[in-house]
Amino acid sequence: MAAVIITRRQADEDRLPHLCMRCGKTATVRSEKTFSKRQEWTASILLGGLPSLLFGMLFRDRFTVTVPLCDSHKSHFKWRSIVFWGGLLILIPALLGCFASIGNVADKVVENSFIGVGAFALAWVVIVVFSKLIGIDVAKIESHQAILMGVSDNFAKACERRKADAKSDEFDWAECR
């Protein structure tokens, strides 16, 4: 997998190659995706913890791109969201149920419930991290550009060719790495 720099102008004018960003085959659909990344200063709030998490959720840089995808990958971003939010939707009530059962059922049942919820939480975190590592994601967002990681090599090469073929500075093609 490769990385590509996409400028705001390129994203606004939809000047990306007509190749699937995920696999490099001919794109059949274009899906609008808003990439977001927490602003780096939010990590320093009280050296982490809940305040850092809350500030990280509130203060984010955003970059919207119309992403070219093939039929096989048209749900690439949707599945990642379903895994994240669906897992969270299961985890929170399960954890609340464990706490609610304290004093109402045998201690061994409560203990086993917490172990089960903990195992689910661990599996969910591993799946979320793995999907983030193997999928298309933003590495950095600046005022005029974003660096996307996990794009296909063919897509990155097409960006490089477009950049090389551009005959004037009128076109602001992606810089590929």
Coordinates of C-alpha atoms in Angstrom, one line a residue:
M1 CA 0.0 0.0 0.0
A2 CA 1.1 3.5 -0.8
A3 CA 0.6 7.1 0.4
V4 CA -0.6 10.0 -1.6
I5 CA -0.9 13.7 -1.0
I6 CA -4.2 15.3 -2.1
T7 CA -4.6 19.0 -2.3
R8 CA -7.8 20.9 -1.4
R9 CA -8.1 22.1 -4.9
Q10 CA -7.8 18.6 -6.3
A11 CA -10.4 17.3 -3.9
D12 CA -12.8 20.3 -4.6
E13 CA -12.4 19.9 -8.3
D14 CA -12.6 16.1 -8.2
R15 CA -9.3 15.6 -10.1
L16 CA -8.4 12.2 -8.8
P17 CA -7.5 9.4 -11.2
H18 CA -10.5 7.2 -12.2
L19 CA -9.0 4.2 -10.4
C20 CA -10.2 2.5 -7.3
M21 CA -8.3 4.1 -4.4
R22 CA -8.3 0.7 -2.6
C23 CA -7.3 -1.8 -5.3
G24 CA -6.3 0.2 -8.4
K25 CA -8.9 -1.2 -10.8
T26 CA -11.2 1.0 -12.8
A27 CA -13.5 3.0 -10.5
T28 CA -17.2 2.6 -11.0
V29 CA -18.5 4.7 -8.1
R30 CA -17.4 7.9 -6.3
S31 CA -18.1 8.1 -2.6
E32 CA -17.8 11.3 -0.6
K33 CA -15.7 10.7 2.4
T34 CA -14.7 13.2 5.1
F35 CA -11.4 12.2 6.7
S36 CA -10.8 13.6 10.2
K37 CA -7.9 13.6 12.5
R38 CA -7.6 15.0 16.0
Q39 CA -5.6 18.2 16.4
E40 CA -2.2 17.3 17.8
W41 CA -2.4 19.8 20.7
T42 CA -5.4 17.9 22.2
A43 CA -3.1 15.0 23.2
S44 CA -1.3 17.3 25.6
I45 CA -4.4 18.2 27.6
L46 CA -3.7 16.9 31.2
L47 CA -1.4 14.3 29.7
G48 CA -4.2 12.2 28.3
G49 CA -7.2 10.8 30.0
L50 CA -10.9 11.7 29.6
P51 CA -10.2 15.5 29.0
S52 CA -7.8 14.6 26.2
L53 CA -10.3 12.2 24.7
L54 CA -13.1 14.8 24.8
F55 CA -11.0 17.6 23.3
G56 CA -9.8 15.1 20.7
M57 CA -13.3 14.4 19.6
L58 CA -14.3 18.1 19.6
F59 CA -11.2 19.6 17.9
R60 CA -10.6 17.8 14.7
D61 CA -9.2 18.7 11.3
R62 CA -11.4 17.6 8.4
F63 CA -10.8 17.0 4.7
T64 CA -13.5 15.9 2.3
V65 CA -12.7 13.9 -0.8
T66 CA -14.8 12.3 -3.4
V67 CA -13.1 8.9 -3.4
P68 CA -13.1 6.8 -6.5
L69 CA -13.9 3.1 -5.8
C70 CA -14.8 -0.1 -7.7
D71 CA -17.9 -2.2 -7.0
S72 CA -16.0 -4.5 -4.7
H73 CA -14.8 -1.7 -2.5
K74 CA -17.7 0.8 -2.6
S75 CA -18.6 -0.1 1.0
H76 CA -15.0 0.2 2.3
F77 CA -15.6 3.1 4.6
K78 CA -19.2 2.0 5.5
W79 CA -18.0 -1.4 7.0
R80 CA -15.3 0.3 9.1
S81 CA -18.0 2.6 10.6
I82 CA -20.3 -0.3 11.2
V83 CA -17.6 -2.3 13.0
F84 CA -16.7 0.7 15.2
W85 CA -20.1 2.0 16.1
G86 CA -21.8 -1.4 16.2
G87 CA -19.2 -2.7 18.6
L88 CA -19.5 0.3 20.8
L89 CA -23.3 0.0 20.7
I90 CA -23.0 -3.6 22.0
L91 CA -20.2 -2.9 24.4
I92 CA -21.8 -0.1 26.4
P93 CA -25.1 -1.8 27.3
A94 CA -23.2 -5.1 28.0
L95 CA -21.0 -3.2 30.5
L96 CA -23.9 -1.4 32.1
G97 CA -25.7 -4.8 32.4
C98 CA -22.6 -6.2 34.2
F99 CA -22.7 -3.4 36.7
A100 CA -26.4 -3.6 37.1
S101 CA -26.1 -7.3 38.0
I102 CA -23.8 -6.7 40.9
G103 CA -25.7 -7.8 44.1
N104 CA -28.5 -9.2 42.1
V105 CA -26.9 -12.5 40.9
A106 CA -24.2 -14.8 42.2
D107 CA -20.7 -13.3 42.3
K108 CA -19.4 -16.0 39.9
V109 CA -22.0 -14.9 37.3
V110 CA -21.0 -11.3 37.7
E111 CA -17.3 -12.2 37.4
N112 CA -18.0 -14.3 34.3
S113 CA -20.0 -11.5 32.8
F114 CA -17.2 -9.0 33.2
I115 CA -14.7 -11.5 31.7
G116 CA -17.0 -12.0 28.7
V117 CA -17.5 -8.3 28.2
G118 CA -13.7 -7.8 28.6
A119 CA -13.0 -10.4 26.0
F120 CA -15.5 -8.8 23.6
A121 CA -13.9 -5.4 24.2
L122 CA -10.4 -6.7 23.5
A123 CA -11.5 -8.5 20.3
W124 CA -13.4 -5.3 19.2
V125 CA -10.3 -3.1 19.8
V126 CA -8.1 -5.5 17.9
I127 CA -10.6 -5.6 14.9
V128 CA -10.9 -1.7 14.9
V129 CA -7.1 -1.2 15.0
F130 CA -6.5 -3.9 12.3
S131 CA -9.2 -2.3 10.0
K132 CA -7.6 1.1 10.5
L133 CA -4.1 -0.3 9.7
I134 CA -5.2 -2.1 6.5
G135 CA -7.7 0.5 5.3
I136 CA -7.4 3.9 3.7
D137 CA -6.9 6.5 6.3
V138 CA -5.6 10.0 6.8
A139 CA -2.1 10.4 8.1
K140 CA -2.0 14.2 8.3
I141 CA -4.3 17.1 7.5
E142 CA -3.0 20.6 6.8
S143 CA -4.9 23.6 5.6
H144 CA -4.2 23.0 1.9
Q145 CA -3.7 19.2 1.7
A146 CA -4.0 15.8 3.3
I147 CA -1.8 12.7 3.3
L148 CA -3.8 9.5 2.7
M149 CA -2.2 6.2 3.7
G150 CA -3.3 2.7 2.5
V151 CA -4.1 3.6 -1.1
S152 CA -3.3 1.2 -3.9
D153 CA 0.0 1.3 -5.6
N154 CA -1.7 1.7 -9.0
F155 CA -3.7 4.7 -7.7
A156 CA -0.5 6.3 -6.4
K157 CA 1.4 5.6 -9.6
A158 CA -1.5 7.2 -11.6
C159 CA -1.2 10.3 -9.4
E160 CA 2.5 10.3 -10.1
R161 CA 1.9 10.1 -13.9
R162 CA -0.7 12.9 -13.8
K163 CA 1.8 15.0 -11.9
A164 CA 4.5 14.3 -14.5
D165 CA 2.1 14.9 -17.4
A166 CA 0.9 18.2 -16.1
K167 CA 2.4 20.8 -18.4
S168 CA 1.7 23.9 -16.4
D169 CA 1.2 24.9 -12.8
E170 CA -2.5 25.5 -13.7
F171 CA -3.1 22.0 -12.5
D172 CA -2.5 21.2 -8.8
W173 CA -2.1 17.4 -9.1
A174 CA -1.4 15.2 -6.1
E175 CA 2.1 14.7 -5.0
C176 CA 2.6 10.9 -4.5
R177 CA 5.2 9.3 -2.4

